[in-house]
C-alpha atoms as one frame of an Amber mdcrd trajectory, in Angstrom:
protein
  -9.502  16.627   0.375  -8.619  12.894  -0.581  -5.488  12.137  -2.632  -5.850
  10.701  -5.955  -4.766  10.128  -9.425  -2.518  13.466 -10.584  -1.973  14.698
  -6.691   1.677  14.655  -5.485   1.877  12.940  -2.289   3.494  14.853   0.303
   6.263  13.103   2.234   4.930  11.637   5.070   6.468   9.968   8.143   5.056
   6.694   9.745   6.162   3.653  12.313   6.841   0.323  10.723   5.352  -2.671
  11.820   9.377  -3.692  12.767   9.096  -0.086  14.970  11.619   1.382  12.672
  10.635   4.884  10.965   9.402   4.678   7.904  10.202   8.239   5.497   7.505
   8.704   2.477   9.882  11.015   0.030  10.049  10.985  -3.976  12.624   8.867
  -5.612  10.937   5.342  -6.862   7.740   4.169  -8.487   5.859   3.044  -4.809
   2.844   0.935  -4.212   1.256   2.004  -1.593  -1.770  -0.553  -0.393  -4.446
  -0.069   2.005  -5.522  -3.226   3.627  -8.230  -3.573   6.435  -7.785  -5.961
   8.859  -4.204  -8.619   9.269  -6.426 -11.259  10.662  -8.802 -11.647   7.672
  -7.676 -14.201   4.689  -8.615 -11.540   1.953  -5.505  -9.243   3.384  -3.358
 -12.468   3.472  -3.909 -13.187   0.132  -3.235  -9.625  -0.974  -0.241  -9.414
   1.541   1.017 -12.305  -0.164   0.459 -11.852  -3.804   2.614  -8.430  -3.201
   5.060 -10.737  -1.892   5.060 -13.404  -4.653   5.739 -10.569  -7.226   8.254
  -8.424  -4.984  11.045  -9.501  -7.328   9.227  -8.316 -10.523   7.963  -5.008
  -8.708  11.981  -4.307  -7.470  13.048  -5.435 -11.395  11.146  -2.438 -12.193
  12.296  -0.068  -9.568   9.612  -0.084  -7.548   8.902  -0.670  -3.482   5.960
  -2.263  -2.529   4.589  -1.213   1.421   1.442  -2.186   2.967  -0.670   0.079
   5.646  -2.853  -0.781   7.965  -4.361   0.353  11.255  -4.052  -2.850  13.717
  -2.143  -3.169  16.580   1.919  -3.125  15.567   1.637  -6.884  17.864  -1.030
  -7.962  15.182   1.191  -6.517  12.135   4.006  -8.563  13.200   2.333 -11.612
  13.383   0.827 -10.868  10.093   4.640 -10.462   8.902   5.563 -13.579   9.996
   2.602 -15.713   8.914   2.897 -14.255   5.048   6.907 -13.984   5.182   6.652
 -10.655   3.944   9.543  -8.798   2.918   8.353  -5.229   2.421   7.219  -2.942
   5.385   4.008  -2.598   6.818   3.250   0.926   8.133   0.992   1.456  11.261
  -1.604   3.684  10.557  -3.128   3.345  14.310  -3.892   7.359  14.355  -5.281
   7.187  11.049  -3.691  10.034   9.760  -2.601   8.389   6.420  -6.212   6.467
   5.850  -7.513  10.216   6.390  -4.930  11.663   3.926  -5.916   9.619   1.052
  -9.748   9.394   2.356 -10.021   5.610   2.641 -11.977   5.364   6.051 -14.644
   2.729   6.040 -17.946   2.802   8.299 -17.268   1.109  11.697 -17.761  -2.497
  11.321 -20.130  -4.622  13.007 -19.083  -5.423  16.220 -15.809  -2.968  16.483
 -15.798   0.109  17.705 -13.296   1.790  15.124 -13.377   2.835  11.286 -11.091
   0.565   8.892  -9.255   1.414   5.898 -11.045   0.685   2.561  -9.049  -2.159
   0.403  -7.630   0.397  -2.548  -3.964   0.809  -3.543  -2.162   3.617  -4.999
   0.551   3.382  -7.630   2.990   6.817  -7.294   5.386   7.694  -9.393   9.293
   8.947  -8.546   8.610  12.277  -8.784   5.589  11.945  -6.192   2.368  11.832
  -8.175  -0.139   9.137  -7.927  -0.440   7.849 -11.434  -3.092   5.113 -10.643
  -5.416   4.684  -7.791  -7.421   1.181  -7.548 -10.822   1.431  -5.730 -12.576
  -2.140  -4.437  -9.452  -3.777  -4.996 -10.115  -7.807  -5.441  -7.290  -9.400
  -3.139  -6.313 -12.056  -5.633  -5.661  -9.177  -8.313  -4.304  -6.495  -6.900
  -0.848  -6.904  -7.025  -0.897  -8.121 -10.607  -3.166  -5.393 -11.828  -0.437
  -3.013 -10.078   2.276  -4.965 -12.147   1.089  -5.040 -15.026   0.190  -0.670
 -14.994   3.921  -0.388 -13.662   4.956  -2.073 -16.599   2.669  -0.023 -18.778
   3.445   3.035 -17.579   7.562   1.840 -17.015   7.148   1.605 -21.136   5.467
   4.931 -21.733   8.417   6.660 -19.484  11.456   4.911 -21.501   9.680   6.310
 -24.807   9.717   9.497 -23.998  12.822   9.312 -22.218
């Protein structure tokens, strides 16, 4: 069963693209983003809006981390060529692409199913409060903002 808006997300344990561990518990709003391929310019441009708002996303509380299923040698290049300051988790098993249900047809010319481009936005006590299908590159991260925000406001009023 795929994860989505109202489901807690169970903590969850993956490899960074730095090889340090990488431990999915409650505590903070998290933006968790799916992202297909490092090599593509549509991931670069999402990899690096994330990173242009990082300071407004941490203002709020928030961590931002990217997943993806390449090769850790591929997500560190990918690191380095966006100067990204949030982790990257490698997904090479799959296992969170298959949690959340996100695995695309093989591509033409691979041999291996992707993860679709959607992002989740969950809050500290675990549940996913937004999930963004056919996310446009460009307009994710400030689309993710601007809901944080949103739903940052509704939390302080009925605090």
């Amino acid at each position: 069963m795929a994860l989505s808006t109202g489901d807690h997300v169970p903590p969850f344990t993956a490899r960074q693209d730095d090889n340090q561990t990488f431990h999915f518990t409650p505590g903070q709003w998290t933006v968790l983003f799916f992202f297909p391929k490092t090599a593509t310019t549509h991931c670069q441009l999402q990899a690096r809006q994330y990173q242009a708002h990082l300071p407004a996303f941490s203002g709020l509380g928030a961590s931002v981390i990217g997943v993806n299923g390449d090769p850790r040698r591929d997500q560190v290049r990918f690191r380095d060529l966006c100067r990204l300051d949030y982790p990257i988790l490698n997904d090479r098993t799959q296992a969170l692409s298959r949690e959340f249900d996100l695995l695309d047809d093989v591509w033409s010319g691979e041999t291996v199913q992707r993860p679709r481009r959607e992002t989740f936005l969950i809050d500290p006590t675990g549940v996913i409060r937004h999930h963004w299908k056919n996310v446009t590159p460009g307009q994710d991260a400030p689309s993710v903002l601007d809901t944080l925000r949103v739903l940052k406001g509704e939390e302080t009023e009925h605090a």
